[in-house]
Amino acid sequence: MLRHSLRVRLLLPVLALVLAVVVVVALVLATIEANRVKADAAASIKSQTSSLQSLLAVTRSIMLDSVHSSMRLLRQESDVLGTPSAGSEITVSGRHANELLLGNKPQSNTFQLVDSVTSTMGGTATLFSSAEDGFVRVSTNIKKDDGSRATGTQLDPHGPVIAEIRKGLAFYGVVDILGNPYVTGYEPIYDGKNPKPIGIWYVGYKTDLQVLDDVISDSHVLDSGFIALFDSKGKLRFHSKTGGTTDPALIEKVAQEQPSDWSVEKEDVPGWGFTLVSAYPKSDIESVIARQSIWIGIIGLLICFILLGLQSVLIWTRVLQPIQHLTAVADELSVGKWDHTIEEVKLKDEIGTLAKAIARLSNSVRLAMDRLNKR
């Protein structure tokens, strides 16, 4: 039977050893591949986020230069009109505030000053006046979604600007204005009598982040990962539009909940209040490892079959074929045939030793038969 075959018994240990080596090598290479994929993912995230951080830093720096220049012009033109002071209470677009006077000239619903500044410097400009619960825009060229001027709207009472203004400090940075990010400058207005600000000078530029949108849209991590940018209020601004995860709802869910089957990294964008989120599903790494393991297994099996084939040929030519020939010689000796040529006696191994013993036996039988025939 096949299981009693000498060839099978000689090949089985080789097969077991080769298969064990293939399994061990596959496990080692799978571990190495897992570490490599994780390192590549981390390097890809670092490279892409560093580029985005640099782009945002340069954009902010350039725009802040324009903000400072525009603020100087606004202050200069305000000085030309006269000393600031607070007037009586007025209503601007349905909201109560104190009238803001420059040289006794009311500024509410008067847009010559703010429009003059922006016609020269671009961007937007606003005069805020104090109100019981904060500061209200009484003159502005910031537009609402319907295209009308945003007079009567209030400075965010919980934002970073008002905290600085109440301390008597200026604020320069990125803020959200009516749902859009602006690079801005705010400086308190005093009347020389009241220690509290009676208003605020504002200039700002709406950020044109189309380049940033293009860069983030083309970015992704592994097969299904993404990079996303959230603003200071947690609103998703930009996200990857390539790769396996492009649904904004899923991106927001992953960023907020950070599920255990995802690897999620967050980092703040200095000066913007934005948050960069990089994430990829752990299954991406598992799928890469699975693909690599399959290839390693296939290659290992091919090597196994090749080795087994070579071993089988060697066993046949070096062991089984000589044994079969010596077995045939022994069978013929048993029926009185001793005229054989035994080439295997030239071998220097155990088979050669066996062949020499059979050759001696054959010669002894032949001599014995010759003596019997002479009687």
Short mmCIF file of N, CA and C in Angstrom, two decimals, residues 159-171 188:
data_model
loop_
_atom_site.label_atom_id
_atom_site.label_comp_id
_atom_site.label_asym_id
_atom_site.label_seq_id
_atom_site.Cartn_x
_atom_site.Cartn_y
_atom_site.Cartn_z
N GLY A 159 -17.61 83.41 22.49
CA GLY A 159 -16.43 83.20 21.68
C GLY A 159 -15.17 83.73 22.33
N PRO A 160 -14.03 83.51 21.67
CA PRO A 160 -12.74 83.94 22.24
C PRO A 160 -12.52 85.45 22.18
N VAL A 161 -13.26 86.15 21.29
CA VAL A 161 -13.01 87.59 21.10
C VAL A 161 -13.50 88.39 22.30
N ILE A 162 -14.72 88.16 22.70
CA ILE A 162 -15.32 89.01 23.74
C ILE A 162 -14.57 88.89 25.06
N ALA A 163 -13.99 87.71 25.32
CA ALA A 163 -13.23 87.53 26.56
C ALA A 163 -12.01 88.45 26.58
N GLU A 164 -11.35 88.60 25.42
CA GLU A 164 -10.18 89.48 25.34
C GLU A 164 -10.59 90.95 25.39
N ILE A 165 -11.68 91.30 24.70
CA ILE A 165 -12.14 92.69 24.68
C ILE A 165 -12.50 93.15 26.09
N ARG A 166 -13.15 92.29 26.86
CA ARG A 166 -13.53 92.66 28.23
C ARG A 166 -12.32 92.84 29.12
N LYS A 167 -11.20 92.28 28.74
CA LYS A 167 -9.95 92.49 29.47
C LYS A 167 -9.23 93.75 29.00
N GLY A 168 -9.81 94.39 27.97
CA GLY A 168 -9.17 95.57 27.40
C GLY A 168 -8.07 95.23 26.42
N LEU A 169 -8.09 94.01 25.89
CA LEU A 169 -7.05 93.56 24.98
C LEU A 169 -7.59 93.41 23.56
N ALA A 170 -6.70 93.56 22.59
CA ALA A 170 -7.07 93.31 21.19
C ALA A 170 -7.03 91.81 20.92
N PHE A 171 -7.74 91.41 19.88
CA PHE A 171 -7.74 90.00 19.46
C PHE A 171 -7.43 89.93 17.99
N PRO A 188 -10.60 97.21 21.05
CA PRO A 188 -11.65 97.92 21.81
C PRO A 188 -11.64 99.42 21.53
#
